[in-house]
Amino acid sequence: QERAGNVVAIDRESGQVKWTREGFHNHYDVEVLEDGGLIVADSGHDRVVWLDAAGQLVREKSLPYPNTVTRLQNDHTLVTTY
């Protein structure tokens, strides 16, 4: 049985949970963007997911076994796979 994982955003000041996004599996890396959004390497589902600062899905790209994600200065995203 597959276990789902969560991405949880926690407020730095209060320590309170701001939002939770469910449905990830073996998410190996997360890049925090300047606007508060996230890029998540969700290896178990063969995808890279972009979330906005509220945890809402912005974009999803299918890639085999994404391992790391990095936002580059030119606004492109570098993804390594294994």
mmCIF file of N, CA and C in Angstrom:
data_model
loop_
_atom_site.group_PDB
_atom_site.id
_atom_site.type_symbol
_atom_site.label_atom_id
_atom_site.label_comp_id
_atom_site.label_asym_id
_atom_site.label_seq_id
_atom_site.Cartn_x
_atom_site.Cartn_y
_atom_site.Cartn_z
ATOM 1 N N GLN A 1 0.839 -1.180 0.000
ATOM 2 C CA GLN A 1 0.000 0.000 0.000
ATOM 3 C C GLN A 1 0.884 1.244 0.000
ATOM 4 N N GLU A 2 0.563 2.177 -0.871
ATOM 5 C CA GLU A 2 1.329 3.414 -0.981
ATOM 6 C C GLU A 2 0.950 4.365 0.147
ATOM 7 N N ARG A 3 1.978 4.958 0.770
ATOM 8 C CA ARG A 3 1.741 5.958 1.807
ATOM 9 C C ARG A 3 1.902 7.339 1.182
ATOM 10 N N ALA A 4 0.927 8.172 1.395
ATOM 11 C CA ALA A 4 0.992 9.539 0.881
ATOM 12 C C ALA A 4 1.711 10.429 1.875
ATOM 13 N N GLY A 5 2.418 11.412 1.357
ATOM 14 C CA GLY A 5 3.098 12.376 2.203
ATOM 15 C C GLY A 5 2.493 13.753 2.018
ATOM 16 N N ASN A 6 2.823 14.642 2.924
ATOM 17 C CA ASN A 6 2.289 15.993 2.901
ATOM 18 C C ASN A 6 3.407 17.015 2.810
ATOM 19 N N VAL A 7 3.079 18.165 2.265
ATOM 20 C CA VAL A 7 3.934 19.339 2.347
ATOM 21 C C VAL A 7 3.184 20.308 3.251
ATOM 22 N N VAL A 8 3.844 20.768 4.305
ATOM 23 C CA VAL A 8 3.203 21.619 5.297
ATOM 24 C C VAL A 8 3.963 22.937 5.387
ATOM 25 N N ALA A 9 3.255 24.059 5.248
ATOM 26 C CA ALA A 9 3.860 25.388 5.403
ATOM 27 C C ALA A 9 3.567 25.874 6.818
ATOM 28 N N ILE A 10 4.620 26.277 7.524
ATOM 29 C CA ILE A 10 4.492 26.732 8.909
ATOM 30 C C ILE A 10 4.933 28.185 8.992
ATOM 31 N N ASP A 11 4.123 29.015 9.622
ATOM 32 C CA ASP A 11 4.439 30.423 9.790
ATOM 33 C C ASP A 11 5.668 30.580 10.682
ATOM 34 N N ARG A 12 6.626 31.315 10.199
ATOM 35 C CA ARG A 12 7.895 31.490 10.910
ATOM 36 C C ARG A 12 7.706 32.188 12.256
ATOM 37 N N GLU A 13 6.837 33.170 12.312
ATOM 38 C CA GLU A 13 6.641 33.955 13.532
ATOM 39 C C GLU A 13 5.836 33.200 14.592
ATOM 40 N N SER A 14 4.681 32.680 14.193
ATOM 41 C CA SER A 14 3.763 32.066 15.161
ATOM 42 C C SER A 14 3.976 30.573 15.362
ATOM 43 N N GLY A 15 4.594 29.918 14.371
ATOM 44 C CA GLY A 15 4.744 28.472 14.441
ATOM 45 C C GLY A 15 3.479 27.721 14.069
ATOM 46 N N GLN A 16 2.449 28.439 13.641
ATOM 47 C CA GLN A 16 1.183 27.823 13.262
ATOM 48 C C GLN A 16 1.250 27.291 11.831
ATOM 49 N N VAL A 17 0.518 26.223 11.583
ATOM 50 C CA VAL A 17 0.425 25.665 10.233
ATOM 51 C C VAL A 17 -0.396 26.620 9.373
ATOM 52 N N LYS A 18 0.194 27.056 8.252
ATOM 53 C CA LYS A 18 -0.506 27.946 7.317
ATOM 54 C C LYS A 18 -1.367 27.149 6.351
ATOM 55 N N TRP A 19 -0.822 26.053 5.835
ATOM 56 C CA TRP A 19 -1.561 25.183 4.931
ATOM 57 C C TRP A 19 -0.860 23.834 4.834
ATOM 58 N N THR A 20 -1.612 22.839 4.396
ATOM 59 C CA THR A 20 -1.092 21.492 4.166
ATOM 60 C C THR A 20 -1.555 21.042 2.794
ATOM 61 N N ARG A 21 -0.626 20.498 2.023
ATOM 62 C CA ARG A 21 -0.962 19.946 0.703
ATOM 63 C C ARG A 21 -0.654 18.457 0.757
ATOM 64 N N GLU A 22 -1.655 17.626 0.508
ATOM 65 C CA GLU A 22 -1.514 16.173 0.605
ATOM 66 C C GLU A 22 -1.264 15.553 -0.766
ATOM 67 N N GLY A 23 -0.890 14.276 -0.756
ATOM 68 C CA GLY A 23 -0.829 13.507 -1.993
ATOM 69 C C GLY A 23 0.546 13.362 -2.605
ATOM 70 N N PHE A 24 1.597 13.561 -1.822
ATOM 71 C CA PHE A 24 2.954 13.385 -2.332
ATOM 72 C C PHE A 24 3.493 12.027 -1.889
ATOM 73 N N HIS A 25 4.484 11.531 -2.626
ATOM 74 C CA HIS A 25 5.079 10.243 -2.292
ATOM 75 C C HIS A 25 6.566 10.302 -2.641
ATOM 76 N N ASN A 26 7.409 10.158 -1.653
ATOM 77 C CA ASN A 26 8.864 10.261 -1.846
ATOM 78 C C ASN A 26 9.246 11.606 -2.449
ATOM 79 N N HIS A 27 8.790 12.673 -1.829
ATOM 80 C CA HIS A 27 9.155 14.016 -2.293
ATOM 81 C C HIS A 27 10.515 14.360 -1.688
ATOM 82 N N TYR A 28 11.530 14.307 -2.550
ATOM 83 C CA TYR A 28 12.923 14.394 -2.112
ATOM 84 C C TYR A 28 13.428 15.809 -1.908
ATOM 85 N N ASP A 29 12.872 16.777 -2.607
ATOM 86 C CA ASP A 29 13.419 18.126 -2.515
ATOM 87 C C ASP A 29 12.308 19.151 -2.678
ATOM 88 N N VAL A 30 12.499 20.285 -1.988
ATOM 89 C CA VAL A 30 11.579 21.415 -2.105
ATOM 90 C C VAL A 30 12.416 22.678 -2.218
ATOM 91 N N GLU A 31 12.082 23.523 -3.177
ATOM 92 C CA GLU A 31 12.735 24.821 -3.331
ATOM 93 C C GLU A 31 11.710 25.894 -2.968
ATOM 94 N N VAL A 32 12.066 26.766 -2.027
ATOM 95 C CA VAL A 32 11.198 27.874 -1.650
ATOM 96 C C VAL A 32 11.506 29.046 -2.580
ATOM 97 N N LEU A 33 10.470 29.583 -3.210
ATOM 98 C CA LEU A 33 10.627 30.675 -4.155
ATOM 99 C C LEU A 33 10.508 32.029 -3.450
ATOM 100 N N GLU A 34 10.989 33.073 -4.092
ATOM 101 C CA GLU A 34 10.966 34.414 -3.507
ATOM 102 C C GLU A 34 9.557 34.875 -3.146
ATOM 103 N N ASP A 35 8.566 34.456 -3.919
ATOM 104 C CA ASP A 35 7.188 34.877 -3.657
ATOM 105 C C ASP A 35 6.484 34.006 -2.621
ATOM 106 N N GLY A 36 7.212 33.061 -2.022
ATOM 107 C CA GLY A 36 6.629 32.183 -1.018
ATOM 108 C C GLY A 36 6.098 30.885 -1.572
ATOM 109 N N GLY A 37 6.107 30.740 -2.889
ATOM 110 C CA GLY A 37 5.678 29.493 -3.509
ATOM 111 C C GLY A 37 6.740 28.414 -3.348
ATOM 112 N N LEU A 38 6.413 27.222 -3.803
ATOM 113 C CA LEU A 38 7.319 26.080 -3.682
ATOM 114 C C LEU A 38 7.402 25.314 -4.992
ATOM 115 N N ILE A 39 8.553 24.688 -5.215
ATOM 116 C CA ILE A 39 8.697 23.683 -6.265
ATOM 117 C C ILE A 39 9.024 22.384 -5.542
ATOM 118 N N VAL A 40 8.280 21.331 -5.827
ATOM 119 C CA VAL A 40 8.439 20.061 -5.122
ATOM 120 C C VAL A 40 8.816 18.961 -6.108
ATOM 121 N N ALA A 41 9.915 18.247 -5.825
ATOM 122 C CA ALA A 41 10.295 17.066 -6.599
ATOM 123 C C ALA A 41 9.582 15.864 -5.976
ATOM 124 N N ASP A 42 8.493 15.443 -6.579
ATOM 125 C CA ASP A 42 7.666 14.340 -6.069
ATOM 126 C C ASP A 42 8.025 13.065 -6.827
ATOM 127 N N SER A 43 9.117 12.455 -6.406
ATOM 128 C CA SER A 43 9.691 11.318 -7.126
ATOM 129 C C SER A 43 8.750 10.121 -7.211
ATOM 130 N N GLY A 44 8.032 9.868 -6.157
ATOM 131 C CA GLY A 44 7.142 8.707 -6.132
ATOM 132 C C GLY A 44 5.998 8.788 -7.120
ATOM 133 N N HIS A 45 5.673 9.988 -7.570
ATOM 134 C CA HIS A 45 4.624 10.174 -8.572
ATOM 135 C C HIS A 45 5.177 10.673 -9.903
ATOM 136 N N ASP A 46 6.515 10.609 -10.059
ATOM 137 C CA ASP A 46 7.159 10.992 -11.321
ATOM 138 C C ASP A 46 6.710 12.373 -11.799
ATOM 139 N N ARG A 47 6.824 13.368 -10.903
ATOM 140 C CA ARG A 47 6.374 14.698 -11.285
ATOM 141 C C ARG A 47 7.106 15.773 -10.485
ATOM 142 N N VAL A 48 7.112 16.966 -11.052
ATOM 143 C CA VAL A 48 7.541 18.166 -10.353
ATOM 144 C C VAL A 48 6.306 19.047 -10.238
ATOM 145 N N VAL A 49 6.076 19.573 -9.042
ATOM 146 C CA VAL A 49 4.873 20.348 -8.767
ATOM 147 C C VAL A 49 5.262 21.746 -8.312
ATOM 148 N N TRP A 50 4.607 22.763 -8.877
ATOM 149 C CA TRP A 50 4.781 24.154 -8.452
ATOM 150 C C TRP A 50 3.538 24.553 -7.678
ATOM 151 N N LEU A 51 3.725 25.066 -6.459
ATOM 152 C CA LEU A 51 2.626 25.534 -5.619
ATOM 153 C C LEU A 51 2.802 27.024 -5.360
ATOM 154 N N ASP A 52 1.695 27.742 -5.222
ATOM 155 C CA ASP A 52 1.807 29.151 -4.876
ATOM 156 C C ASP A 52 1.944 29.294 -3.358
ATOM 157 N N ALA A 53 2.030 30.521 -2.880
ATOM 158 C CA ALA A 53 2.253 30.772 -1.454
ATOM 159 C C ALA A 53 1.099 30.293 -0.576
ATOM 160 N N ALA A 54 -0.062 30.059 -1.176
ATOM 161 C CA ALA A 54 -1.221 29.557 -0.440
ATOM 162 C C ALA A 54 -1.337 28.031 -0.531
ATOM 163 N N GLY A 55 -0.375 27.381 -1.210
ATOM 164 C CA GLY A 55 -0.394 25.928 -1.342
ATOM 165 C C GLY A 55 -1.231 25.413 -2.496
ATOM 166 N N GLN A 56 -1.686 26.311 -3.359
ATOM 167 C CA GLN A 56 -2.507 25.911 -4.499
ATOM 168 C C GLN A 56 -1.622 25.505 -5.682
ATOM 169 N N LEU A 57 -2.072 24.507 -6.401
ATOM 170 C CA LEU A 57 -1.340 24.015 -7.562
ATOM 171 C C LEU A 57 -1.280 25.076 -8.651
ATOM 172 N N VAL A 58 -0.065 25.380 -9.112
ATOM 173 C CA VAL A 58 0.149 26.313 -10.204
ATOM 174 C C VAL A 58 0.448 25.555 -11.490
ATOM 175 N N ARG A 59 1.292 24.522 -11.366
ATOM 176 C CA ARG A 59 1.749 23.785 -12.545
ATOM 177 C C ARG A 59 2.253 22.426 -12.091
ATOM 178 N N GLU A 60 2.228 21.485 -13.014
ATOM 179 C CA GLU A 60 2.746 20.139 -12.758
ATOM 180 C C GLU A 60 3.409 19.637 -14.036
ATOM 181 N N LYS A 61 4.562 19.017 -13.899
ATOM 182 C CA LYS A 61 5.295 18.476 -15.054
ATOM 183 C C LYS A 61 5.675 17.039 -14.757
ATOM 184 N N SER A 62 5.323 16.122 -15.648
ATOM 185 C CA SER A 62 5.704 14.715 -15.499
ATOM 186 C C SER A 62 7.167 14.538 -15.883
ATOM 187 N N LEU A 63 7.933 13.944 -14.977
ATOM 188 C CA LEU A 63 9.345 13.619 -15.205
ATOM 189 C C LEU A 63 9.657 12.341 -14.443
ATOM 190 N N PRO A 64 10.462 11.448 -15.015
ATOM 191 C CA PRO A 64 10.782 10.216 -14.301
ATOM 192 C C PRO A 64 11.726 10.481 -13.129
ATOM 193 N N TYR A 65 11.309 10.108 -11.945
ATOM 194 C CA TYR A 65 12.112 10.138 -10.722
ATOM 195 C C TYR A 65 12.843 11.457 -10.467
ATOM 196 N N PRO A 66 12.137 12.585 -10.385
ATOM 197 C CA PRO A 66 12.835 13.836 -10.061
ATOM 198 C C PRO A 66 13.434 13.754 -8.664
ATOM 199 N N ASN A 67 14.655 14.235 -8.530
ATOM 200 C CA ASN A 67 15.372 14.113 -7.271
ATOM 201 C C ASN A 67 15.619 15.464 -6.609
ATOM 202 N N THR A 68 16.106 16.443 -7.381
ATOM 203 C CA THR A 68 16.324 17.779 -6.838
ATOM 204 C C THR A 68 15.739 18.825 -7.781
ATOM 205 N N VAL A 69 15.367 19.969 -7.194
ATOM 206 C CA VAL A 69 14.850 21.089 -7.975
ATOM 207 C C VAL A 69 15.559 22.362 -7.522
ATOM 208 N N THR A 70 15.888 23.213 -8.494
ATOM 209 C CA THR A 70 16.532 24.490 -8.201
ATOM 210 C C THR A 70 16.001 25.530 -9.174
ATOM 211 N N ARG A 71 15.533 26.659 -8.648
ATOM 212 C CA ARG A 71 15.117 27.772 -9.504
ATOM 213 C C ARG A 71 16.368 28.558 -9.869
ATOM 214 N N LEU A 72 16.599 28.735 -11.159
ATOM 215 C CA LEU A 72 17.772 29.450 -11.636
ATOM 216 C C LEU A 72 17.502 30.946 -11.732
ATOM 217 N N GLN A 73 18.548 31.742 -11.839
ATOM 218 C CA GLN A 73 18.400 33.198 -11.901
ATOM 219 C C GLN A 73 17.608 33.656 -13.113
ATOM 220 N N ASN A 74 17.605 32.871 -14.191
ATOM 221 C CA ASN A 74 16.857 33.237 -15.403
ATOM 222 C C ASN A 74 15.393 32.785 -15.335
ATOM 223 N N ASP A 75 14.942 32.361 -14.163
ATOM 224 C CA ASP A 75 13.570 31.903 -13.904
ATOM 225 C C ASP A 75 13.259 30.505 -14.459
ATOM 226 N N HIS A 76 14.244 29.825 -14.982
ATOM 227 C CA HIS A 76 14.058 28.436 -15.377
ATOM 228 C C HIS A 76 14.228 27.562 -14.140
ATOM 229 N N THR A 77 13.815 26.317 -14.264
ATOM 230 C CA THR A 77 13.951 25.371 -13.162
ATOM 231 C C THR A 77 14.841 24.220 -13.590
ATOM 232 N N LEU A 78 15.869 23.956 -12.804
ATOM 233 C CA LEU A 78 16.767 22.833 -13.041
ATOM 234 C C LEU A 78 16.287 21.658 -12.193
ATOM 235 N N VAL A 79 16.062 20.516 -12.847
ATOM 236 C CA VAL A 79 15.599 19.308 -12.158
ATOM 237 C C VAL A 79 16.597 18.196 -12.450
ATOM 238 N N THR A 80 17.056 17.520 -11.398
ATOM 239 C CA THR A 80 17.866 16.322 -11.605
ATOM 240 C C THR A 80 16.990 15.113 -11.360
ATOM 241 N N THR A 81 17.278 14.045 -12.103
ATOM 242 C CA THR A 81 16.525 12.797 -11.953
ATOM 243 C C THR A 81 17.530 11.667 -11.700
ATOM 244 N N TYR A 82 17.011 10.536 -11.283
ATOM 245 C CA TYR A 82 17.890 9.377 -11.087
ATOM 246 C C TYR A 82 17.290 8.147 -11.715
#
